Amino acid sequence: HRHRHQPCCRLHHHRHSYLCRRLRYEEYAKVIIEEGVKIVETAGSNPKKWIRLFKSAGLITIHKCIAIRHALSAEKLGVDIVSLDGFECAGHPGEDDIGNFVLQARGAQELTKPYVCSGGVSTGRQLAAALALGAEGVNCGTRFCATIECNWPDSFKQRMVDASETDTVLMFRKLHNTARVFRNAVAAEVEEIEADKGNDIEFKDVAHLVMGARGRKAEEEGDPDGGIWSAGQVVGLIKEIPTCHEVVTVMVAEAEECIQSLQRNVRRSRL
């Protein structure tokens, strides 16, 4: 859990961005440091430059990795914490397709730095499972998008509540830049074009559908079918729209109850 007075910022760098224009990362990094952010997460390309910069300023650095080989490299670069991101996640899950049940256990085998379980997490049972697999905690993204405080339109949030775990789409597979998004009308159109083009697909074939401007317009108009928006398979576990405080409180309570129940079962089995 993050301390209340320790703001955390994410600095993500991907080869292609279908949601936003190219960011000026150096300027963002400068602001992060100047504004007193204490914890920063990087993801995407080699984090060497950013880890050195942030650690020299006294920040705690987290690097998100979708593979153990990347996590080991991040450890060598001096990262403080690794975020192991399973295939269930929203956004870019990489190309290895390793789910968290294996990925987190591999983290326990290979990593020396603390790591957190990312991707597909919404419940206390999952928090307990992540701890059992060796993680020090969990990182939630999609779950907090379906909260009262999130500035996404209520129509987007309700679509998540109504969704099942199969209501996401993997785009850009043939482009080797896989992205998991919510299954809506635009995502279905992208799927159709990708299937028709096959190995001949180029980004320009779907650019008009996935550009950030279209996504922002959809948000402004509250139209969940108007553009692409990231969501993980965890949408299948989201059944209500609580406050952030309720999400954390319920998750922790459920995890504690689950762990205590397992301990009781272990004691009984020894009798």
PDB file of C-alpha atoms in Angstrom:
ATOM      1  CA  HIS A   1       0.000   0.000   0.000  1.00  0.00           C
ATOM      2  CA  ARG A   2       1.218   3.495  -0.756  1.00  0.00           C
ATOM      3  CA  HIS A   3       1.665   5.883   2.132  1.00  0.00           C
ATOM      4  CA  ARG A   4      -0.882   8.687   2.100  1.00  0.00           C
ATOM      5  CA  HIS A   5       1.766  11.413   1.902  1.00  0.00           C
ATOM      6  CA  GLN A   6       3.974   9.702  -0.670  1.00  0.00           C
ATOM      7  CA  PRO A   7       2.706  10.576  -4.159  1.00  0.00           C
ATOM      8  CA  CYS A   8       3.533   8.110  -6.885  1.00  0.00           C
ATOM      9  CA  CYS A   9       3.934   8.848 -10.579  1.00  0.00           C
ATOM     10  CA  ARG A  10       4.225   6.602 -13.630  1.00  0.00           C
ATOM     11  CA  LEU A  11       6.530   7.352 -16.552  1.00  0.00           C
ATOM     12  CA  HIS A  12       5.715   4.958 -19.379  1.00  0.00           C
ATOM     13  CA  HIS A  13       7.535   4.877 -22.709  1.00  0.00           C
ATOM     14  CA  HIS A  14       6.195   2.743 -25.566  1.00  0.00           C
ATOM     15  CA  ARG A  15       7.317   2.494 -29.186  1.00  0.00           C
ATOM     16  CA  HIS A  16       3.829   3.365 -30.413  1.00  0.00           C
ATOM     17  CA  SER A  17       1.222   5.397 -28.593  1.00  0.00           C
ATOM     18  CA  TYR A  18      -2.377   5.011 -29.763  1.00  0.00           C
ATOM     19  CA  LEU A  19      -3.779   6.994 -26.843  1.00  0.00           C
ATOM     20  CA  CYS A  20      -1.637  10.104 -26.656  1.00  0.00           C
ATOM     21  CA  ARG A  21       0.801  12.238 -28.553  1.00  0.00           C
ATOM     22  CA  ARG A  22       4.527  11.700 -28.062  1.00  0.00           C
ATOM     23  CA  LEU A  23       5.432  12.859 -24.589  1.00  0.00           C
ATOM     24  CA  ARG A  24       8.398  14.988 -23.606  1.00  0.00           C
ATOM     25  CA  TYR A  25       9.757  12.564 -21.033  1.00  0.00           C
ATOM     26  CA  GLU A  26      12.629  14.733 -19.864  1.00  0.00           C
ATOM     27  CA  GLU A  27      10.204  17.511 -18.972  1.00  0.00           C
ATOM     28  CA  TYR A  28       7.896  15.131 -17.154  1.00  0.00           C
ATOM     29  CA  ALA A  29      10.835  13.715 -15.209  1.00  0.00           C
ATOM     30  CA  LYS A  30      11.933  17.212 -14.218  1.00  0.00           C
ATOM     31  CA  VAL A  31       8.458  18.079 -12.933  1.00  0.00           C
ATOM     32  CA  ILE A  32       8.212  14.784 -11.027  1.00  0.00           C
ATOM     33  CA  ILE A  33      11.402  15.618  -9.147  1.00  0.00           C
ATOM     34  CA  GLU A  34      10.611  19.294  -8.604  1.00  0.00           C
ATOM     35  CA  GLU A  35       7.131  18.578  -7.243  1.00  0.00           C
ATOM     36  CA  GLY A  36       8.427  16.218  -4.578  1.00  0.00           C
ATOM     37  CA  VAL A  37       7.063  12.934  -5.879  1.00  0.00           C
ATOM     38  CA  LYS A  38       8.598  10.176  -3.744  1.00  0.00           C
ATOM     39  CA  ILE A  39       7.908   7.058  -5.806  1.00  0.00           C
ATOM     40  CA  VAL A  40       8.059   6.763  -9.593  1.00  0.00           C
ATOM     41  CA  GLU A  41       7.239   3.866 -11.889  1.00  0.00           C
ATOM     42  CA  THR A  42       8.750   3.431 -15.346  1.00  0.00           C
ATOM     43  CA  ALA A  43       7.769   0.990 -18.062  1.00  0.00           C
ATOM     44  CA  GLY A  44       8.451   0.229 -21.692  1.00  0.00           C
ATOM     45  CA  SER A  45      11.963   0.832 -22.993  1.00  0.00           C
ATOM     46  CA  ASN A  46      15.294   0.497 -21.174  1.00  0.00           C
ATOM     47  CA  PRO A  47      14.893   2.413 -17.870  1.00  0.00           C
ATOM     48  CA  LYS A  48      18.631   2.967 -17.260  1.00  0.00           C
ATOM     49  CA  LYS A  49      18.510   6.705 -17.912  1.00  0.00           C
ATOM     50  CA  TRP A  50      15.452   7.251 -15.715  1.00  0.00           C
ATOM     51  CA  ILE A  51      16.556   5.029 -12.836  1.00  0.00           C
ATOM     52  CA  ARG A  52      19.830   6.956 -12.561  1.00  0.00           C
ATOM     53  CA  LEU A  53      18.046  10.295 -12.755  1.00  0.00           C
ATOM     54  CA  PHE A  54      15.376   9.506 -10.180  1.00  0.00           C
ATOM     55  CA  LYS A  55      17.654   7.690  -7.734  1.00  0.00           C
ATOM     56  CA  SER A  56      20.123  10.588  -7.829  1.00  0.00           C
ATOM     57  CA  ALA A  57      17.206  12.773  -6.717  1.00  0.00           C
ATOM     58  CA  GLY A  58      16.354  10.381  -3.869  1.00  0.00           C
ATOM     59  CA  LEU A  59      13.223   8.848  -5.379  1.00  0.00           C
ATOM     60  CA  ILE A  60      12.139   5.223  -4.967  1.00  0.00           C
ATOM     61  CA  THR A  61      12.072   3.635  -8.421  1.00  0.00           C
ATOM     62  CA  ILE A  62       9.744   0.907  -9.667  1.00  0.00           C
ATOM     63  CA  HIS A  63      10.080  -0.643 -13.114  1.00  0.00           C
ATOM     64  CA  LYS A  64       7.212  -2.563 -14.658  1.00  0.00           C
ATOM     65  CA  CYS A  65       8.263  -5.766 -16.436  1.00  0.00           C
ATOM     66  CA  ILE A  66       6.332  -8.407 -18.357  1.00  0.00           C
ATOM     67  CA  ALA A  67       9.195 -10.934 -18.317  1.00  0.00           C
ATOM     68  CA  ILE A  68      11.674 -12.225 -15.769  1.00  0.00           C
ATOM     69  CA  ARG A  69      14.596 -11.416 -18.078  1.00  0.00           C
ATOM     70  CA  HIS A  70      13.515  -7.770 -18.091  1.00  0.00           C
ATOM     71  CA  ALA A  71      13.114  -7.779 -14.315  1.00  0.00           C
ATOM     72  CA  LEU A  72      16.630  -9.157 -13.842  1.00  0.00           C
ATOM     73  CA  SER A  73      17.986  -6.428 -16.099  1.00  0.00           C
ATOM     74  CA  ALA A  74      16.121  -3.799 -14.079  1.00  0.00           C
ATOM     75  CA  GLU A  75      17.647  -5.179 -10.873  1.00  0.00           C
ATOM     76  CA  LYS A  76      21.135  -4.837 -12.376  1.00  0.00           C
ATOM     77  CA  LEU A  77      20.330  -1.215 -13.218  1.00  0.00           C
ATOM     78  CA  GLY A  78      19.539  -0.542  -9.569  1.00  0.00           C
ATOM     79  CA  VAL A  79      15.752  -0.371  -9.506  1.00  0.00           C
ATOM     80  CA  ASP A  80      14.293  -0.509  -5.981  1.00  0.00           C
ATOM     81  CA  ILE A  81      11.135  -2.476  -6.745  1.00  0.00           C
ATOM     82  CA  VAL A  82       9.954  -4.557  -9.688  1.00  0.00           C
ATOM     83  CA  SER A  83       6.348  -4.590 -10.863  1.00  0.00           C
ATOM     84  CA  LEU A  84       5.732  -7.958 -12.548  1.00  0.00           C
ATOM     85  CA  ASP A  85       2.942  -7.452 -15.063  1.00  0.00           C
ATOM     86  CA  GLY A  86       1.010 -10.563 -16.064  1.00  0.00           C
ATOM     87  CA  PHE A  87      -0.713 -11.223 -19.392  1.00  0.00           C
ATOM     88  CA  GLU A  88      -4.091 -10.381 -17.831  1.00  0.00           C
ATOM     89  CA  CYS A  89      -3.204  -6.694 -17.621  1.00  0.00           C
ATOM     90  CA  ALA A  90      -4.644  -3.713 -19.456  1.00  0.00           C
ATOM     91  CA  GLY A  91      -2.523  -1.824 -21.936  1.00  0.00           C
ATOM     92  CA  HIS A  92       0.662  -3.457 -23.206  1.00  0.00           C
ATOM     93  CA  PRO A  93       1.203  -7.023 -21.877  1.00  0.00           C
ATOM     94  CA  GLY A  94       4.206  -7.697 -24.096  1.00  0.00           C
ATOM     95  CA  GLU A  95       4.575 -10.658 -26.428  1.00  0.00           C
ATOM     96  CA  ASP A  96       5.417 -13.535 -24.048  1.00  0.00           C
ATOM     97  CA  ASP A  97       1.821 -14.186 -22.883  1.00  0.00           C
ATOM     98  CA  ILE A  98       2.787 -15.327 -19.379  1.00  0.00           C
ATOM     99  CA  GLY A  99      -0.024 -15.184 -16.824  1.00  0.00           C
ATOM    100  CA  ASN A 100       0.507 -14.184 -13.220  1.00  0.00           C
ATOM    101  CA  PHE A 101       0.169 -17.665 -11.723  1.00  0.00           C
ATOM    102  CA  VAL A 102       3.475 -18.571 -13.370  1.00  0.00           C
ATOM    103  CA  LEU A 103       5.062 -15.117 -13.622  1.00  0.00           C
ATOM    104  CA  GLN A 104       4.807 -14.312  -9.907  1.00  0.00           C
ATOM    105  CA  ALA A 105       6.151 -17.739  -8.904  1.00  0.00           C
ATOM    106  CA  ARG A 106       9.079 -17.226 -11.263  1.00  0.00           C
ATOM    107  CA  GLY A 107       9.691 -13.894  -9.573  1.00  0.00           C
ATOM    108  CA  ALA A 108      10.099 -15.704  -6.264  1.00  0.00           C
ATOM    109  CA  GLN A 109      12.662 -18.020  -7.868  1.00  0.00           C
ATOM    110  CA  GLU A 110      14.756 -15.398  -9.613  1.00  0.00           C
ATOM    111  CA  LEU A 111      14.452 -11.913  -8.133  1.00  0.00           C
ATOM    112  CA  THR A 112      16.331 -10.459  -5.182  1.00  0.00           C
ATOM    113  CA  LYS A 113      14.534  -7.106  -5.023  1.00  0.00           C
ATOM    114  CA  PRO A 114      10.941  -6.766  -3.755  1.00  0.00           C
ATOM    115  CA  TYR A 115       8.300  -7.133  -6.439  1.00  0.00           C
ATOM    116  CA  VAL A 116       4.575  -6.503  -6.727  1.00  0.00           C
ATOM    117  CA  CYS A 117       1.980  -8.401  -8.721  1.00  0.00           C
ATOM    118  CA  SER A 118       0.398  -6.355 -11.519  1.00  0.00           C
ATOM    119  CA  GLY A 119      -2.382  -7.256 -13.912  1.00  0.00           C
ATOM    120  CA  GLY A 120      -5.814  -8.731 -13.285  1.00  0.00           C
ATOM    121  CA  VAL A 121      -5.997  -7.928  -9.571  1.00  0.00           C
ATOM    122  CA  SER A 122      -9.231  -6.811  -7.930  1.00  0.00           C
ATOM    123  CA  THR A 123      -9.985  -8.949  -4.885  1.00  0.00           C
ATOM    124  CA  GLY A 124      -8.532  -9.778  -1.502  1.00  0.00           C
ATOM    125  CA  ARG A 125      -8.234 -13.425  -2.458  1.00  0.00           C
ATOM    126  CA  GLN A 126      -5.935 -12.367  -5.275  1.00  0.00           C
ATOM    127  CA  LEU A 127      -3.907 -10.214  -2.894  1.00  0.00           C
ATOM    128  CA  ALA A 128      -3.486 -13.239  -0.601  1.00  0.00           C
ATOM    129  CA  ALA A 129      -2.519 -15.387  -3.585  1.00  0.00           C
ATOM    130  CA  ALA A 130       0.046 -12.814  -4.738  1.00  0.00           C
ATOM    131  CA  LEU A 131       1.633 -12.780  -1.284  1.00  0.00           C
ATOM    132  CA  ALA A 132       1.717 -16.578  -1.278  1.00  0.00           C
ATOM    133  CA  LEU A 133       3.442 -16.568  -4.659  1.00  0.00           C
ATOM    134  CA  GLY A 134       6.183 -14.302  -3.338  1.00  0.00           C
ATOM    135  CA  ALA A 135       5.035 -10.777  -4.174  1.00  0.00           C
ATOM    136  CA  GLU A 136       5.198  -8.019  -1.558  1.00  0.00           C
ATOM    137  CA  GLY A 137       1.885  -6.551  -2.682  1.00  0.00           C
ATOM    138  CA  VAL A 138      -0.277  -5.832  -5.701  1.00  0.00           C
ATOM    139  CA  ASN A 139      -0.698  -3.062  -8.245  1.00  0.00           C
ATOM    140  CA  CYS A 140      -4.228  -2.318  -9.490  1.00  0.00           C
ATOM    141  CA  GLY A 141      -5.133  -0.245 -12.542  1.00  0.00           C
ATOM    142  CA  THR A 142      -8.457  -1.159 -14.125  1.00  0.00           C
ATOM    143  CA  ARG A 143     -10.030  -1.764 -10.714  1.00  0.00           C
ATOM    144  CA  PHE A 144      -9.507   1.884  -9.730  1.00  0.00           C
ATOM    145  CA  CYS A 145     -10.920   3.103 -13.046  1.00  0.00           C
ATOM    146  CA  ALA A 146     -14.270   1.768 -11.855  1.00  0.00           C
ATOM    147  CA  THR A 147     -14.401   3.895  -8.707  1.00  0.00           C
ATOM    148  CA  ILE A 148     -16.357   6.991  -7.761  1.00  0.00           C
ATOM    149  CA  GLU A 149     -13.218   9.152  -7.758  1.00  0.00           C
ATOM    150  CA  CYS A 150     -12.105   8.170 -11.272  1.00  0.00           C
ATOM    151  CA  ASN A 151     -12.822  10.899 -13.811  1.00  0.00           C
ATOM    152  CA  TRP A 152     -13.876   8.435 -16.506  1.00  0.00           C
ATOM    153  CA  PRO A 153     -17.534   8.814 -17.575  1.00  0.00           C
ATOM    154  CA  ASP A 154     -20.096   6.776 -15.655  1.00  0.00           C
ATOM    155  CA  SER A 155     -20.990   5.038 -18.920  1.00  0.00           C
ATOM    156  CA  PHE A 156     -17.456   3.630 -19.152  1.00  0.00           C
ATOM    157  CA  LYS A 157     -17.574   2.453 -15.553  1.00  0.00           C
ATOM    158  CA  GLN A 158     -20.948   0.764 -16.023  1.00  0.00           C
ATOM    159  CA  ARG A 159     -19.661  -1.082 -19.061  1.00  0.00           C
ATOM    160  CA  MET A 160     -16.916  -2.513 -16.859  1.00  0.00           C
ATOM    161  CA  VAL A 161     -19.425  -3.569 -14.215  1.00  0.00           C
ATOM    162  CA  ASP A 162     -21.550  -5.299 -16.863  1.00  0.00           C
ATOM    163  CA  ALA A 163     -18.560  -6.977 -18.542  1.00  0.00           C
ATOM    164  CA  SER A 164     -17.162 -10.480 -18.191  1.00  0.00           C
ATOM    165  CA  GLU A 165     -13.533 -11.552 -18.193  1.00  0.00           C
ATOM    166  CA  THR A 166     -13.773 -12.221 -21.942  1.00  0.00           C
ATOM    167  CA  ASP A 167     -14.691  -8.624 -22.799  1.00  0.00           C
ATOM    168  CA  THR A 168     -11.217  -7.423 -23.769  1.00  0.00           C
ATOM    169  CA  VAL A 169      -9.423  -7.445 -27.112  1.00  0.00           C
ATOM    170  CA  LEU A 170      -5.738  -7.917 -27.937  1.00  0.00           C
ATOM    171  CA  MET A 171      -4.799  -5.493 -30.706  1.00  0.00           C
ATOM    172  CA  PHE A 172      -1.560  -5.001 -32.655  1.00  0.00           C
ATOM    173  CA  ARG A 173      -0.389  -8.606 -32.265  1.00  0.00           C
ATOM    174  CA  LYS A 174       0.968  -8.739 -35.815  1.00  0.00           C
ATOM    175  CA  LEU A 175       2.732  -5.413 -35.185  1.00  0.00           C
ATOM    176  CA  HIS A 176       4.491  -6.916 -32.142  1.00  0.00           C
ATOM    177  CA  ASN A 177       3.112  -4.156 -29.936  1.00  0.00           C
ATOM    178  CA  THR A 178       0.190  -5.975 -28.329  1.00  0.00           C
ATOM    179  CA  ALA A 179      -2.346  -3.876 -26.462  1.00  0.00           C
ATOM    180  CA  ARG A 180      -5.293  -5.094 -24.393  1.00  0.00           C
ATOM    181  CA  VAL A 181      -8.355  -2.850 -24.609  1.00  0.00           C
ATOM    182  CA  PHE A 182     -12.031  -3.049 -23.731  1.00  0.00           C
ATOM    183  CA  ARG A 183     -14.167  -4.936 -26.255  1.00  0.00           C
ATOM    184  CA  ASN A 184     -16.396  -2.296 -27.815  1.00  0.00           C
ATOM    185  CA  ALA A 185     -17.559  -1.320 -31.309  1.00  0.00           C
ATOM    186  CA  VAL A 186     -14.266   0.311 -32.293  1.00  0.00           C
ATOM    187  CA  ALA A 187     -12.175  -2.578 -30.957  1.00  0.00           C
ATOM    188  CA  ALA A 188     -14.351  -5.000 -32.936  1.00  0.00           C
ATOM    189  CA  GLU A 189     -13.699  -2.975 -36.080  1.00  0.00           C
ATOM    190  CA  VAL A 190      -9.956  -3.092 -35.423  1.00  0.00           C
ATOM    191  CA  GLU A 191     -10.187  -6.868 -34.947  1.00  0.00           C
ATOM    192  CA  GLU A 192     -11.962  -7.205 -38.285  1.00  0.00           C
ATOM    193  CA  ILE A 193      -9.341  -5.171 -40.146  1.00  0.00           C
ATOM    194  CA  GLU A 194      -6.481  -7.074 -38.516  1.00  0.00           C
ATOM    195  CA  ALA A 195      -8.075 -10.409 -39.432  1.00  0.00           C
ATOM    196  CA  ASP A 196      -8.617  -9.260 -43.031  1.00  0.00           C
ATOM    197  CA  LYS A 197      -5.077  -7.899 -43.463  1.00  0.00           C
ATOM    198  CA  GLY A 198      -3.309 -10.742 -41.664  1.00  0.00           C
ATOM    199  CA  ASN A 199       0.466 -10.483 -41.811  1.00  0.00           C
ATOM    200  CA  ASP A 200       0.184  -7.519 -44.174  1.00  0.00           C
ATOM    201  CA  ILE A 201      -1.348  -5.282 -41.496  1.00  0.00           C
ATOM    202  CA  GLU A 202       0.264  -1.867 -40.988  1.00  0.00           C
ATOM    203  CA  PHE A 203      -0.442   0.633 -38.242  1.00  0.00           C
ATOM    204  CA  LYS A 204      -1.857   3.081 -40.759  1.00  0.00           C
ATOM    205  CA  ASP A 205      -4.642   0.586 -41.509  1.00  0.00           C
ATOM    206  CA  VAL A 206      -6.156   1.112 -38.060  1.00  0.00           C
ATOM    207  CA  ALA A 207      -4.670   4.468 -37.031  1.00  0.00           C
ATOM    208  CA  HIS A 208      -7.910   6.350 -37.683  1.00  0.00           C
ATOM    209  CA  LEU A 209      -9.690   4.080 -35.200  1.00  0.00           C
ATOM    210  CA  VAL A 210      -7.139   4.052 -32.386  1.00  0.00           C
ATOM    211  CA  MET A 211      -5.774   7.603 -32.373  1.00  0.00           C
ATOM    212  CA  GLY A 212      -5.778   9.362 -29.021  1.00  0.00           C
ATOM    213  CA  ALA A 213      -7.914  12.267 -30.233  1.00  0.00           C
ATOM    214  CA  ARG A 214     -10.760   9.876 -30.957  1.00  0.00           C
ATOM    215  CA  GLY A 215     -10.440   8.288 -27.540  1.00  0.00           C
ATOM    216  CA  ARG A 216     -10.448  11.644 -25.762  1.00  0.00           C
ATOM    217  CA  LYS A 217     -13.530  12.741 -27.703  1.00  0.00           C
ATOM    218  CA  ALA A 218     -15.297   9.524 -26.668  1.00  0.00           C
ATOM    219  CA  GLU A 219     -14.495  10.260 -23.028  1.00  0.00           C
ATOM    220  CA  GLU A 220     -15.746  13.838 -23.328  1.00  0.00           C
ATOM    221  CA  GLU A 221     -19.002  12.637 -24.870  1.00  0.00           C
ATOM    222  CA  GLY A 222     -19.374   9.698 -22.479  1.00  0.00           C
ATOM    223  CA  ASP A 223     -19.493   7.253 -25.400  1.00  0.00           C
ATOM    224  CA  PRO A 224     -17.915   3.898 -24.427  1.00  0.00           C
ATOM    225  CA  ASP A 225     -18.109   2.770 -28.075  1.00  0.00           C
ATOM    226  CA  GLY A 226     -16.602   5.950 -29.506  1.00  0.00           C
ATOM    227  CA  GLY A 227     -12.925   5.079 -29.151  1.00  0.00           C
ATOM    228  CA  ILE A 228     -10.340   2.687 -27.767  1.00  0.00           C
ATOM    229  CA  TRP A 229      -9.811   2.483 -23.985  1.00  0.00           C
ATOM    230  CA  SER A 230      -7.558   0.186 -22.001  1.00  0.00           C
ATOM    231  CA  ALA A 231      -9.006  -2.415 -19.660  1.00  0.00           C
ATOM    232  CA  GLY A 232      -7.723  -5.672 -18.227  1.00  0.00           C
ATOM    233  CA  GLN A 233      -9.400  -9.052 -17.878  1.00  0.00           C
ATOM    234  CA  VAL A 234     -10.146  -8.009 -14.306  1.00  0.00           C
ATOM    235  CA  VAL A 235     -13.326  -6.346 -15.617  1.00  0.00           C
ATOM    236  CA  GLY A 236     -14.925  -9.748 -15.069  1.00  0.00           C
ATOM    237  CA  LEU A 237     -14.378  -9.351 -11.313  1.00  0.00           C
ATOM    238  CA  ILE A 238     -15.729  -5.798 -11.018  1.00  0.00           C
ATOM    239  CA  LYS A 239     -19.310  -5.848  -9.747  1.00  0.00           C
ATOM    240  CA  GLU A 240     -19.783  -2.363  -8.301  1.00  0.00           C
ATOM    241  CA  ILE A 241     -18.428   1.193  -8.371  1.00  0.00           C
ATOM    242  CA  PRO A 242     -17.107   1.915  -4.849  1.00  0.00           C
ATOM    243  CA  THR A 243     -14.806   4.598  -3.499  1.00  0.00           C
ATOM    244  CA  CYS A 244     -11.037   4.046  -3.631  1.00  0.00           C
ATOM    245  CA  HIS A 245     -11.040   3.750   0.156  1.00  0.00           C
ATOM    246  CA  GLU A 246     -13.647   0.992  -0.040  1.00  0.00           C
ATOM    247  CA  VAL A 247     -11.651  -0.881  -2.680  1.00  0.00           C
ATOM    248  CA  VAL A 248      -8.556  -0.962  -0.484  1.00  0.00           C
ATOM    249  CA  THR A 249     -10.409  -1.644   2.783  1.00  0.00           C
ATOM    250  CA  VAL A 250     -12.447  -4.511   1.367  1.00  0.00           C
ATOM    251  CA  MET A 251      -9.451  -5.990  -0.432  1.00  0.00           C
ATOM    252  CA  VAL A 252      -7.276  -5.995   2.687  1.00  0.00           C
ATOM    253  CA  ALA A 253     -10.043  -7.409   4.877  1.00  0.00           C
ATOM    254  CA  GLU A 254     -10.761 -10.195   2.403  1.00  0.00           C
ATOM    255  CA  ALA A 255      -7.057 -11.019   2.084  1.00  0.00           C
ATOM    256  CA  GLU A 256      -6.663 -11.232   5.866  1.00  0.00           C
ATOM    257  CA  GLU A 257      -9.741 -13.447   6.160  1.00  0.00           C
ATOM    258  CA  CYS A 258      -8.454 -15.693   3.367  1.00  0.00           C
ATOM    259  CA  ILE A 259      -5.011 -16.056   4.956  1.00  0.00           C
ATOM    260  CA  GLN A 260      -6.493 -16.801   8.382  1.00  0.00           C
ATOM    261  CA  SER A 261      -8.813 -19.388   6.835  1.00  0.00           C
ATOM    262  CA  LEU A 262      -5.887 -21.094   5.131  1.00  0.00           C
ATOM    263  CA  GLN A 263      -3.950 -21.131   8.392  1.00  0.00           C
ATOM    264  CA  ARG A 264      -6.914 -22.786  10.162  1.00  0.00           C
ATOM    265  CA  ASN A 265      -7.176 -25.378   7.401  1.00  0.00           C
ATOM    266  CA  VAL A 266      -3.457 -26.137   7.665  1.00  0.00           C
ATOM    267  CA  ARG A 267      -3.738 -26.611  11.433  1.00  0.00           C
ATOM    268  CA  ARG A 268      -6.708 -28.969  11.004  1.00  0.00           C
ATOM    269  CA  SER A 269      -4.832 -31.018   8.420  1.00  0.00           C
ATOM    270  CA  ARG A 270      -2.036 -31.609  10.935  1.00  0.00           C
ATOM    271  CA  LEU A 271      -4.355 -32.990  13.596  1.00  0.00           C
TER     272      LEU A 271
END
